[in-house]
Amino acid sequence: MKLRIMPIFITVIVSATLLFGGWFTYRQLTLYSPLTKIVQNYPGVNNSHISINPKEVMLKLDLAPSADLGGLVQLLNKQGTDIWGKRTLQLEVTDHSNTELDKVWENAMFSVSQAMATQKYTEIPQTVENIMQANKDIQVKAEMDERNVYVSLSNGKGSKFLILPRHSQVTGGSA
């Protein structure tokens, strides 16, 4: 029996195209598209990039100074877990900080770190209130969920969004 190369080659190409095209379409319609819709429709999100691998969903965000990072994470955890399943959500927020916000955060970081290290999270709102009283032109917001504390600082010219893990020894990193 003589094998004909051309029909075998065409069959392999068509099968591979259907298999990988179907897989790509499935991922696009069931993962990327719904997550993109949730994130892009949230107020204050300027731009986002989503990458998904078998273990995690990586979300890179560019947020407006008025964005509510804690609210966005809460919405993603509420609506997104059905989409990404058992994958973990990792966030990376583009930093639009300036020297004024960096200096304010440096002054507040010790109090926030101490509150987190001693697990006295109720002290964080008082620290936020102290920052706002000492710096009238800076808006500060702190929110918390079961995994992180979200701190947002804004002065109209720039913004700084921090994601501080609740169960970590290292505190003070910027996201």
PDB file of C-alpha atoms in Angstrom, residues 31-166:
ATOM      1  CA  LEU A  31     -11.708  33.226  30.283  1.00  0.00           C
ATOM      2  CA  TYR A  32     -10.252  36.345  28.695  1.00  0.00           C
ATOM      3  CA  SER A  33     -13.389  37.982  27.347  1.00  0.00           C
ATOM      4  CA  PRO A  34     -15.485  37.805  30.560  1.00  0.00           C
ATOM      5  CA  LEU A  35     -12.588  38.981  32.751  1.00  0.00           C
ATOM      6  CA  THR A  36     -11.770  41.814  30.370  1.00  0.00           C
ATOM      7  CA  LYS A  37     -15.411  42.891  30.437  1.00  0.00           C
ATOM      8  CA  ILE A  38     -15.497  42.938  34.257  1.00  0.00           C
ATOM      9  CA  VAL A  39     -12.249  44.908  34.559  1.00  0.00           C
ATOM     10  CA  GLN A  40     -12.754  47.392  31.709  1.00  0.00           C
ATOM     11  CA  ASN A  41     -16.300  48.262  32.827  1.00  0.00           C
ATOM     12  CA  TYR A  42     -15.133  49.091  36.351  1.00  0.00           C
ATOM     13  CA  PRO A  43     -14.871  52.855  36.971  1.00  0.00           C
ATOM     14  CA  GLY A  44     -11.326  54.128  37.195  1.00  0.00           C
ATOM     15  CA  VAL A  45      -9.632  51.409  35.155  1.00  0.00           C
ATOM     16  CA  ASN A  46      -7.640  53.082  32.386  1.00  0.00           C
ATOM     17  CA  ASN A  47      -6.064  49.968  30.950  1.00  0.00           C
ATOM     18  CA  SER A  48      -5.579  46.318  31.833  1.00  0.00           C
ATOM     19  CA  HIS A  49      -3.680  43.282  30.643  1.00  0.00           C
ATOM     20  CA  ILE A  50      -4.676  39.761  31.594  1.00  0.00           C
ATOM     21  CA  SER A  51      -2.468  36.704  31.359  1.00  0.00           C
ATOM     22  CA  ILE A  52      -3.699  33.306  32.438  1.00  0.00           C
ATOM     23  CA  ASN A  53      -1.702  30.180  33.104  1.00  0.00           C
ATOM     24  CA  PRO A  54      -2.739  26.912  34.782  1.00  0.00           C
ATOM     25  CA  LYS A  55      -1.951  28.181  38.305  1.00  0.00           C
ATOM     26  CA  GLU A  56      -2.739  31.895  38.302  1.00  0.00           C
ATOM     27  CA  VAL A  57      -4.486  34.824  36.699  1.00  0.00           C
ATOM     28  CA  MET A  58      -2.110  37.788  36.390  1.00  0.00           C
ATOM     29  CA  LEU A  59      -3.878  41.114  36.076  1.00  0.00           C
ATOM     30  CA  LYS A  60      -1.816  44.213  35.273  1.00  0.00           C
ATOM     31  CA  LEU A  61      -3.800  47.389  35.930  1.00  0.00           C
ATOM     32  CA  ASP A  62      -3.371  51.038  35.060  1.00  0.00           C
ATOM     33  CA  LEU A  63      -5.753  52.886  37.382  1.00  0.00           C
ATOM     34  CA  ALA A  64      -6.999  56.450  37.529  1.00  0.00           C
ATOM     35  CA  PRO A  65      -6.348  58.273  40.832  1.00  0.00           C
ATOM     36  CA  SER A  66     -10.033  57.976  41.721  1.00  0.00           C
ATOM     37  CA  ALA A  67     -10.170  54.194  41.266  1.00  0.00           C
ATOM     38  CA  ASP A  68     -11.327  51.977  44.103  1.00  0.00           C
ATOM     39  CA  LEU A  69      -8.800  49.112  44.091  1.00  0.00           C
ATOM     40  CA  GLY A  70     -10.399  47.289  47.016  1.00  0.00           C
ATOM     41  CA  GLY A  71     -13.808  47.445  45.346  1.00  0.00           C
ATOM     42  CA  LEU A  72     -12.379  46.097  42.099  1.00  0.00           C
ATOM     43  CA  VAL A  73     -10.729  43.177  43.893  1.00  0.00           C
ATOM     44  CA  GLN A  74     -13.971  42.472  45.740  1.00  0.00           C
ATOM     45  CA  LEU A  75     -15.895  42.474  42.441  1.00  0.00           C
ATOM     46  CA  LEU A  76     -13.309  40.193  40.821  1.00  0.00           C
ATOM     47  CA  ASN A  77     -13.463  37.760  43.732  1.00  0.00           C
ATOM     48  CA  LYS A  78     -17.254  37.781  43.587  1.00  0.00           C
ATOM     49  CA  GLN A  79     -17.725  37.432  39.815  1.00  0.00           C
ATOM     50  CA  GLY A  80     -14.368  36.124  38.647  1.00  0.00           C
ATOM     51  CA  THR A  81     -13.875  32.962  40.688  1.00  0.00           C
ATOM     52  CA  ASP A  82     -16.480  31.184  38.561  1.00  0.00           C
ATOM     53  CA  ILE A  83     -14.451  32.160  35.502  1.00  0.00           C
ATOM     54  CA  TRP A  84     -10.906  31.282  36.585  1.00  0.00           C
ATOM     55  CA  GLY A  85     -11.742  28.417  38.925  1.00  0.00           C
ATOM     56  CA  LYS A  86      -8.948  27.328  41.273  1.00  0.00           C
ATOM     57  CA  ARG A  87      -6.341  29.713  39.874  1.00  0.00           C
ATOM     58  CA  THR A  88      -5.062  32.429  42.198  1.00  0.00           C
ATOM     59  CA  LEU A  89      -5.441  36.107  41.347  1.00  0.00           C
ATOM     60  CA  GLN A  90      -2.229  38.143  41.212  1.00  0.00           C
ATOM     61  CA  LEU A  91      -2.428  41.915  40.800  1.00  0.00           C
ATOM     62  CA  GLU A  92       0.138  44.381  39.565  1.00  0.00           C
ATOM     63  CA  VAL A  93      -0.796  48.067  39.552  1.00  0.00           C
ATOM     64  CA  THR A  94       1.106  50.627  37.493  1.00  0.00           C
ATOM     65  CA  ASP A  95       2.681  53.199  39.766  1.00  0.00           C
ATOM     66  CA  HIS A  96       1.857  56.852  39.012  1.00  0.00           C
ATOM     67  CA  SER A  97       3.335  58.147  42.237  1.00  0.00           C
ATOM     68  CA  ASN A  98       5.224  61.371  42.783  1.00  0.00           C
ATOM     69  CA  THR A  99       7.671  62.516  45.456  1.00  0.00           C
ATOM     70  CA  GLU A 100       4.937  63.994  47.657  1.00  0.00           C
ATOM     71  CA  LEU A 101       3.011  60.702  47.790  1.00  0.00           C
ATOM     72  CA  ASP A 102       6.201  58.696  48.289  1.00  0.00           C
ATOM     73  CA  LYS A 103       7.182  60.896  51.227  1.00  0.00           C
ATOM     74  CA  VAL A 104       3.727  60.623  52.819  1.00  0.00           C
ATOM     75  CA  TRP A 105       3.816  56.845  52.446  1.00  0.00           C
ATOM     76  CA  GLU A 106       7.312  56.654  53.932  1.00  0.00           C
ATOM     77  CA  ASN A 107       6.027  58.514  57.005  1.00  0.00           C
ATOM     78  CA  ALA A 108       2.951  56.289  57.324  1.00  0.00           C
ATOM     79  CA  MET A 109       4.597  52.987  56.462  1.00  0.00           C
ATOM     80  CA  PHE A 110       5.896  52.321  59.980  1.00  0.00           C
ATOM     81  CA  SER A 111       2.450  52.693  61.571  1.00  0.00           C
ATOM     82  CA  VAL A 112       0.806  50.536  58.922  1.00  0.00           C
ATOM     83  CA  SER A 113       3.556  47.902  59.145  1.00  0.00           C
ATOM     84  CA  GLN A 114       3.269  47.793  62.914  1.00  0.00           C
ATOM     85  CA  ALA A 115      -0.515  47.412  62.741  1.00  0.00           C
ATOM     86  CA  MET A 116      -0.160  44.592  60.234  1.00  0.00           C
ATOM     87  CA  ALA A 117       2.643  42.830  62.125  1.00  0.00           C
ATOM     88  CA  THR A 118       0.622  42.860  65.336  1.00  0.00           C
ATOM     89  CA  GLN A 119      -2.572  42.073  63.397  1.00  0.00           C
ATOM     90  CA  LYS A 120      -4.284  45.175  64.794  1.00  0.00           C
ATOM     91  CA  TYR A 121      -5.872  46.088  61.491  1.00  0.00           C
ATOM     92  CA  THR A 122      -8.255  48.520  63.155  1.00  0.00           C
ATOM     93  CA  GLU A 123      -5.305  50.903  63.635  1.00  0.00           C
ATOM     94  CA  ILE A 124      -4.880  51.322  59.867  1.00  0.00           C
ATOM     95  CA  PRO A 125      -7.968  53.575  59.413  1.00  0.00           C
ATOM     96  CA  GLN A 126      -6.649  55.831  62.186  1.00  0.00           C
ATOM     97  CA  THR A 127      -3.315  56.085  60.374  1.00  0.00           C
ATOM     98  CA  VAL A 128      -5.184  56.937  57.168  1.00  0.00           C
ATOM     99  CA  GLU A 129      -7.158  59.616  59.007  1.00  0.00           C
ATOM    100  CA  ASN A 130      -3.939  61.076  60.428  1.00  0.00           C
ATOM    101  CA  ILE A 131      -2.422  61.252  56.943  1.00  0.00           C
ATOM    102  CA  MET A 132      -5.457  63.097  55.608  1.00  0.00           C
ATOM    103  CA  GLN A 133      -5.454  65.572  58.501  1.00  0.00           C
ATOM    104  CA  ALA A 134      -1.750  66.310  58.113  1.00  0.00           C
ATOM    105  CA  ASN A 135      -1.940  66.590  54.307  1.00  0.00           C
ATOM    106  CA  LYS A 136      -5.173  68.277  53.260  1.00  0.00           C
ATOM    107  CA  ASP A 137      -4.521  67.822  49.528  1.00  0.00           C
ATOM    108  CA  ILE A 138      -4.029  64.041  49.745  1.00  0.00           C
ATOM    109  CA  GLN A 139      -6.892  61.565  49.660  1.00  0.00           C
ATOM    110  CA  VAL A 140      -6.147  58.232  51.316  1.00  0.00           C
ATOM    111  CA  LYS A 141      -8.274  55.123  51.426  1.00  0.00           C
ATOM    112  CA  ALA A 142      -7.582  51.780  53.086  1.00  0.00           C
ATOM    113  CA  GLU A 143      -9.594  48.614  52.557  1.00  0.00           C
ATOM    114  CA  MET A 144      -9.065  45.043  53.577  1.00  0.00           C
ATOM    115  CA  ASP A 145     -10.139  41.573  52.539  1.00  0.00           C
ATOM    116  CA  GLU A 146      -9.120  38.148  53.806  1.00  0.00           C
ATOM    117  CA  ARG A 147      -5.825  38.205  51.826  1.00  0.00           C
ATOM    118  CA  ASN A 148      -4.618  41.823  51.547  1.00  0.00           C
ATOM    119  CA  VAL A 149      -4.830  45.393  52.750  1.00  0.00           C
ATOM    120  CA  TYR A 150      -5.314  47.885  49.893  1.00  0.00           C
ATOM    121  CA  VAL A 151      -4.036  51.420  50.426  1.00  0.00           C
ATOM    122  CA  SER A 152      -4.695  54.171  47.869  1.00  0.00           C
ATOM    123  CA  LEU A 153      -3.070  57.597  48.015  1.00  0.00           C
ATOM    124  CA  SER A 154      -3.884  60.381  45.569  1.00  0.00           C
ATOM    125  CA  ASN A 155      -3.142  64.077  45.327  1.00  0.00           C
ATOM    126  CA  GLY A 156      -4.696  64.912  41.953  1.00  0.00           C
ATOM    127  CA  LYS A 157      -1.304  64.913  40.205  1.00  0.00           C
ATOM    128  CA  GLY A 158      -0.412  61.325  40.981  1.00  0.00           C
ATOM    129  CA  SER A 159      -1.623  58.182  42.648  1.00  0.00           C
ATOM    130  CA  LYS A 160      -0.082  55.350  44.602  1.00  0.00           C
ATOM    131  CA  PHE A 161      -1.810  51.998  45.056  1.00  0.00           C
ATOM    132  CA  LEU A 162      -0.363  49.524  47.526  1.00  0.00           C
ATOM    133  CA  ILE A 163      -1.318  45.896  47.991  1.00  0.00           C
ATOM    134  CA  LEU A 164      -0.044  44.673  51.340  1.00  0.00           C
ATOM    135  CA  PRO A 165      -0.355  40.938  52.086  1.00  0.00           C
ATOM    136  CA  ARG A 166      -1.964  40.320  55.461  1.00  0.00           C
TER     137      ARG A 166
END
